[in-house]
Structures are given as structure tokens and as C-alpha cells.
XYZ file of C-alpha atoms in Angstrom:
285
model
C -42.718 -8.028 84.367
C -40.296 -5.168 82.840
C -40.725 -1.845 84.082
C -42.428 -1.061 80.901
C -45.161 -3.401 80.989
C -45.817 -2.398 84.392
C -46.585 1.272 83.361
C -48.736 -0.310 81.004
C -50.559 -2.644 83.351
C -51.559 0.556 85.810
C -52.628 1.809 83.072
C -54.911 -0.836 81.619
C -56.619 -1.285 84.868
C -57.318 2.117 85.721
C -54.636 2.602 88.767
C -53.445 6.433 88.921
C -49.500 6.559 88.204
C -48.201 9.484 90.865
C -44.455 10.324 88.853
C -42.298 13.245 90.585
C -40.251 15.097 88.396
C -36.072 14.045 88.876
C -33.359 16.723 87.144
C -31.015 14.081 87.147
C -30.188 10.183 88.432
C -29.672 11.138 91.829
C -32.800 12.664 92.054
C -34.389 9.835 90.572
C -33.089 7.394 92.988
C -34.897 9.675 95.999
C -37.851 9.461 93.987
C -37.748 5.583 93.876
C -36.690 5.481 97.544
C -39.706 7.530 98.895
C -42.642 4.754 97.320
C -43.816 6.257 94.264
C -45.109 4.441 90.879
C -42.572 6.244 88.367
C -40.120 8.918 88.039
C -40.461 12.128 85.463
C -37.714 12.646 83.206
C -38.547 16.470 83.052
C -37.139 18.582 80.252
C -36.806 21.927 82.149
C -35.191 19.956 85.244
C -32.324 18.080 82.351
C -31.870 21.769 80.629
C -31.209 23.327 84.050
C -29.192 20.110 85.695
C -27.238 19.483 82.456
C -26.849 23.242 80.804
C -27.606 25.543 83.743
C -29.619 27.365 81.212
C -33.878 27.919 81.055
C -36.235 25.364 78.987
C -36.295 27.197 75.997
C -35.428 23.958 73.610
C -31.543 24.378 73.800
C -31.530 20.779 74.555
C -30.607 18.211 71.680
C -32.569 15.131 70.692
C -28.851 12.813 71.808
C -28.883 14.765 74.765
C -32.348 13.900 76.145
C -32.135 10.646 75.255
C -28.283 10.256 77.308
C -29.894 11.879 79.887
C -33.189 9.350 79.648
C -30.727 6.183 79.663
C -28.834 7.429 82.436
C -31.784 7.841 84.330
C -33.502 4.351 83.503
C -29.982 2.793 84.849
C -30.216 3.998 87.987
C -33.462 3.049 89.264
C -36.021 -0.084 88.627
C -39.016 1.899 88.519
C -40.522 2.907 84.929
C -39.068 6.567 83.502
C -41.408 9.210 82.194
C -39.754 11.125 79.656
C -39.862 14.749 78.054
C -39.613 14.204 74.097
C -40.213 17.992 73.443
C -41.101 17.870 69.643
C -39.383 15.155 68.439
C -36.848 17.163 66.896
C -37.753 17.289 63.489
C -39.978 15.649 60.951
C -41.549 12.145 60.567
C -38.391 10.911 60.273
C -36.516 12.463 63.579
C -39.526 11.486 65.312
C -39.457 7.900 64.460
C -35.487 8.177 65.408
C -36.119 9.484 68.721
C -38.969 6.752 69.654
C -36.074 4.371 68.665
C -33.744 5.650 70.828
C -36.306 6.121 74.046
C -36.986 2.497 73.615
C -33.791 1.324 73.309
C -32.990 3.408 76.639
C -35.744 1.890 78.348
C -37.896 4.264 78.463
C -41.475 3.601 80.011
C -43.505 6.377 78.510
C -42.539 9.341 76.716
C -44.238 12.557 75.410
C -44.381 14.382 72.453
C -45.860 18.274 72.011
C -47.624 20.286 69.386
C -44.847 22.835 69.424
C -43.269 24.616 66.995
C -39.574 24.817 67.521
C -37.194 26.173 69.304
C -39.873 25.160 71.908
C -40.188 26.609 75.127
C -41.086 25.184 78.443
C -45.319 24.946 78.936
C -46.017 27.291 81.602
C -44.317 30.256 79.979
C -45.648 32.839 77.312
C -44.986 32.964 73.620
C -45.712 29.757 73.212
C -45.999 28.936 69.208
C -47.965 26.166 67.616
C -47.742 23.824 64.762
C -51.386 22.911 63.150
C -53.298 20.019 64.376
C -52.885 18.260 61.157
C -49.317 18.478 62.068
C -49.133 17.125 65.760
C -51.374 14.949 64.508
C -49.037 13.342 61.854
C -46.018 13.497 64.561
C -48.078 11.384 66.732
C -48.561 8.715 63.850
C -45.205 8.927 62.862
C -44.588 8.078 66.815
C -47.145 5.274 67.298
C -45.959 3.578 63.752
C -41.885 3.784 64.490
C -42.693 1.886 68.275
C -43.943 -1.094 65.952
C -44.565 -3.964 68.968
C -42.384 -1.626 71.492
C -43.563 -1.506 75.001
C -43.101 2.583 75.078
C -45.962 4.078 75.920
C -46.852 6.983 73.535
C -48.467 10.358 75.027
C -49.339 13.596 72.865
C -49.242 16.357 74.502
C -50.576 19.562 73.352
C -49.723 23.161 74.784
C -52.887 25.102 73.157
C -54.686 25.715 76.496
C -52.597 29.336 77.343
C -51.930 30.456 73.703
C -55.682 29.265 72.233
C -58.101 28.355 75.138
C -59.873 25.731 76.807
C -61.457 24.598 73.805
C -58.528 24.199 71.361
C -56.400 22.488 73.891
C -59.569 20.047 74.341
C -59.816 19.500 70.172
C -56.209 18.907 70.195
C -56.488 16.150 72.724
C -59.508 14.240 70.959
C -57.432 14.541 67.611
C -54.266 13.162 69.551
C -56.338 10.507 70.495
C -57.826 9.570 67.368
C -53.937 9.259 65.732
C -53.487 6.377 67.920
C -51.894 7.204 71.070
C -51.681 5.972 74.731
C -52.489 9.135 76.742
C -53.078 12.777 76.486
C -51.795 15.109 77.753
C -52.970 18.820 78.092
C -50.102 20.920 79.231
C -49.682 24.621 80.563
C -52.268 23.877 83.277
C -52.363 27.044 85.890
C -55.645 26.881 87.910
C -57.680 24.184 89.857
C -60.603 25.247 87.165
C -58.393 24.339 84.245
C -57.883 20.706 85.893
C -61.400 20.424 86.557
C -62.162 21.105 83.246
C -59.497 19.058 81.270
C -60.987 16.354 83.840
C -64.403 16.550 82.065
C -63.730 17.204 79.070
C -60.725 15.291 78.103
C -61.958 11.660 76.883
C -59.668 8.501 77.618
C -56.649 8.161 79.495
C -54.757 11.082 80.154
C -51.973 13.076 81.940
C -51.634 16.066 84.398
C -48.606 18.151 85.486
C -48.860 20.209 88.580
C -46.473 23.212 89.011
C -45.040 23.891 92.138
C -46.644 27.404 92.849
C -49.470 26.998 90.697
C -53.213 27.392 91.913
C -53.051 23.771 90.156
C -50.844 22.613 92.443
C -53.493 22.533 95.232
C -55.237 19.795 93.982
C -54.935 16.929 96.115
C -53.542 13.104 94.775
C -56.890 11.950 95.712
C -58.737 14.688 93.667
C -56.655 13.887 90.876
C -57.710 10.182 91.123
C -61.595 10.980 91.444
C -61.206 13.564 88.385
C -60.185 10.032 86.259
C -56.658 11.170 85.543
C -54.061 7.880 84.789
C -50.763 10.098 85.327
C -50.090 12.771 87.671
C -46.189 14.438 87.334
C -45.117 16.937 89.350
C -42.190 18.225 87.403
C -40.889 20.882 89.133
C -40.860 20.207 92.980
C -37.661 18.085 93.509
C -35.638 20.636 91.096
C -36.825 23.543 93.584
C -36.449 22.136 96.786
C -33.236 20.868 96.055
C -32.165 24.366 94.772
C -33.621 26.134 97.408
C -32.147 23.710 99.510
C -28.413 24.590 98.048
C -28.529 28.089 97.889
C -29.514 27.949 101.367
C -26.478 25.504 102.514
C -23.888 28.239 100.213
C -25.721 30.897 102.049
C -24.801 29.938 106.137
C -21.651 28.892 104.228
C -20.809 32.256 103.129
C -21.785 34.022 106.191
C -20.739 31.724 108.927
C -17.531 30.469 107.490
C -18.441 26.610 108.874
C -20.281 23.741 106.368
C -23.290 22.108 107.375
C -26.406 22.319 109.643
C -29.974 22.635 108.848
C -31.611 19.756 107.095
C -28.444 18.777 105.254
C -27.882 14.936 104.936
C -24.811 12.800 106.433
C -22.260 11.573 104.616
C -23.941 8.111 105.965
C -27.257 8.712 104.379
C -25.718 10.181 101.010
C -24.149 6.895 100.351
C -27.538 5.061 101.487
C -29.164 7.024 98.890
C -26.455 6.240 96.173
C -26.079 2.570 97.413
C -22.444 2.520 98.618
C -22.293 -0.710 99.908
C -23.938 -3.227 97.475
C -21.443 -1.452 95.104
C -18.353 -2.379 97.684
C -19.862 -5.672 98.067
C -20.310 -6.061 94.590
C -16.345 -4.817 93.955
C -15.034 -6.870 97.217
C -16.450 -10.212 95.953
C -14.478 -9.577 92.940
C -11.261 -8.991 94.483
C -11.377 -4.988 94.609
């Protein structure tokens, strides 16, 4: 079974997908290592690993999809990828499913966003109509043909337009044919709850580290009837908490190291150092 149809197969029976968010391959290769279902391709994590900059759609449609191939090569568990808008009309749309599918992609999403988007959970965020995330979301579902991508439709109406929109989005989403939904922008435990009840058919939560949200439990996400949970944001801040904190007793003491830092030994555990030397020695490197 491909990664792919796997992601479908949870799916299809009703087993909750738990993906972490991973900024880059590395990253993604802890996620696989720790036991989860799927890794989260997350768009703010690629803007900040790849440009240093905030999510505020300065990344290109050849961009994401680079950094979605990269990250499908480095692990064997299915990717979960950001598709911010789809980058243009029907026809960029259909491009990018292409090129997601041809990367290996397991599941991507696209928004209701009017571009330059901007990441979910900040404010100012501007709409298109539903007529037209509707008609993305076609174009999306039509250009996958017999694909195994799975297709989710996000829509980022709950903080600009209430409980209610975000809710009519979703059904509409639905109707045009896709896999999942996905309501996005989620702050509170009450807006999960809700979303949980009201939301119809398979659909998708993110939890933001720091969030009221983000106190709901893996378990109460899989009683509330949710098929994906991501958590997008937690590897991206640990790890740069983590770093600022290793340049910080760097800075003042003078001497590297210390505190939870890994060895050189489990680095290239992580990275798989010696398959690759086997791999190279058996070859005559």
C-alpha cells in the first residue's frame, strides 16, 4: 500500500490521523521517528525555514511544491501539505494538484483566501466569495482525475465572518466534491467544540501552540469525530526556542553545548548515517 492510499484507508474507516507540523525534512524525519500517522507540510513553518520571513504568502507555487517533494523523500509516512490558494485561477490550481501528486503528496489543502494570503491565525484576513472557493475546489477535485491526493478545502471565515459563515463555507466545500474540510483560524476550545458539531463529514483541525485550542486533548479530538488533527506550529517553536537558547549560553559562556542538545551520535541516527555508508561502502565508496 503507497503512502497515499494509506491516508486514504484511515480515512475511510474512521481512524483519527494525528500529523505534527515539520518546517523542513529534518523535522519531518523526527516526526516519523516519534510514531505518528503523517507529517504536516506547514506553510508558515516552509516561509520561515526557507525565507526567514512571516506567512504572509511570499511563498511561490514551485517553491511549495520543492519544498513538498523534498519532504515526501525523506520519510515513508504520508505528507500533509499547505496549498495556500492555489496560486491563481482554475488553471494554476489544476497545475499545482499536478505537481503535489507528482511529488507524492498524501493530502493537500486549499483556502478561500484572497491573495497575497496571510497565515490563519492572524488579522486582516481577506476573502474570496463562496462561489469562488467553491469553483477552486472543483477545479482541484477535476485536475486529480484517478490521483490518490487527497483533496481538503479549507476555509478561513471563522475570525473575519463568524461561526456561522465558516460553517456554510464548509458544507459548500463539501458539496464541490472534496475529501475533508477544513475550518481554519481556530482559537478557543468552544470554537472546536463547535466546528465538531456543526461541521458535517470528514474534517480537519489545527491546534496552535499557545492557543486555548491547543488544550484539547488527542482523545477529545477523536470523540469530537475529527479525521485529521495537525499541530502546525509546535516543532517550528520548540526547535527555535531550542536554538536561541543553545546561541544564548553560547554567547555568554564562550563554550558550545549542554542542556538538552543532541550528540553528534544521535544527529546522525536521526539523519540515518549509516544505512547511507552502508549503502555507499557496498558500492565501493
Amino acid at each position: 500500500m503507497t503512502r497515499e492510499n494509506a491516508l486514504r484507508t484511515r480515512l475511510d474507516t474512521g481512524l483519527l490521523t494525528v500529523a505534527p507540523g515539520a518546517p523542513d525534512a529534518l523535522t519531518a524525519r523526527l516526526v516519523q521517528g516519534h510514531g505518528f500517522d503523517a507529517v504536516y507540510m506547514t506553510g508558515l513553518g516552509a516561509t520561515a525555514a526557507r525565507l526567514g520571513k512571516p506567512d504572509l504568502g511570499l511563498m511561490t507555487q514551485t517553491e511549495m511544491a520543492d519544498h513538498a517533494r523534498a519532504m515526501v523523500r525523506a520519510v515513508d509516512i504520508p505528507v500533509i501539505a499547505d496549498a495556500d490558494t492555489g496560486y491563481g485561477g482554475a488553471l494554476n490550481v489544476a497545475r499545482t494538484v499536478e505537481e503535489y501528486l507528482q511529488g507524492g503528496v498524501a493530502a493537500m489543502h486549499i483556502e478561500d483566501q484572497l491573495s497575497p494570503k496571510r497565515c490563519g491565525q492572524l488579522a486582516g484576513v481577506r476573502l474570496v466569495s463562496p462561489e469562488e472557493g467553491a469553483h477552486r475546489l472543483k477545479a482541484a477535485v477535476e485536475a486529480r482525475g484517478t490521483g490518490d491526493i487527497l483533496i481538503i478545502g479549507r476555509t478561513d471565515a471563522l475570525q473575519p465572518l463568524g461561526l456561522d459563515e465558516a460553517v456554510a463555507r464548509a458544507a459548500r466545500y463539501r458539496d464541490a466534491g472534496v475529501d475533508l474540510v477544513f475550518v481554519d483560524g481556530v482559537k478557543t476550545r468552544a470554537e472546536v467544540e463547535a466546528i465538531a458539531r456543526r461541521v458535517e463529514g470528514p474534517k480537519v483541525l489545527s491546534l496552535v501552540d499557545g492557543t486555548d485550542a491547543a488544550s484539547v486533548s488527542i482523545e477529545d479530538v477523536r470523540e469530537m469525530g475529527f479525521s485529521i488533527v495537525m499541530y502546525a506550529v509546535t516543532t517550528l517553536f520548540a526547535a527555535a526556542r531550542a536554538s536561541a537558547t543553545a546561541l544564548a549560553r553560547l554567547k555568554s559562556t564562550g563554550v558550545a553545548g549542554g542542556g538538552d542538545a543532541l550528540t553528534y551520535a544521535e544527529f546522525c541516527e536521526i539523519v540515518d548515517l549509516a544505512n547511507h555508508q552502508d549503502f555507499a561502502h557496498r558500492h565501493g565508496e
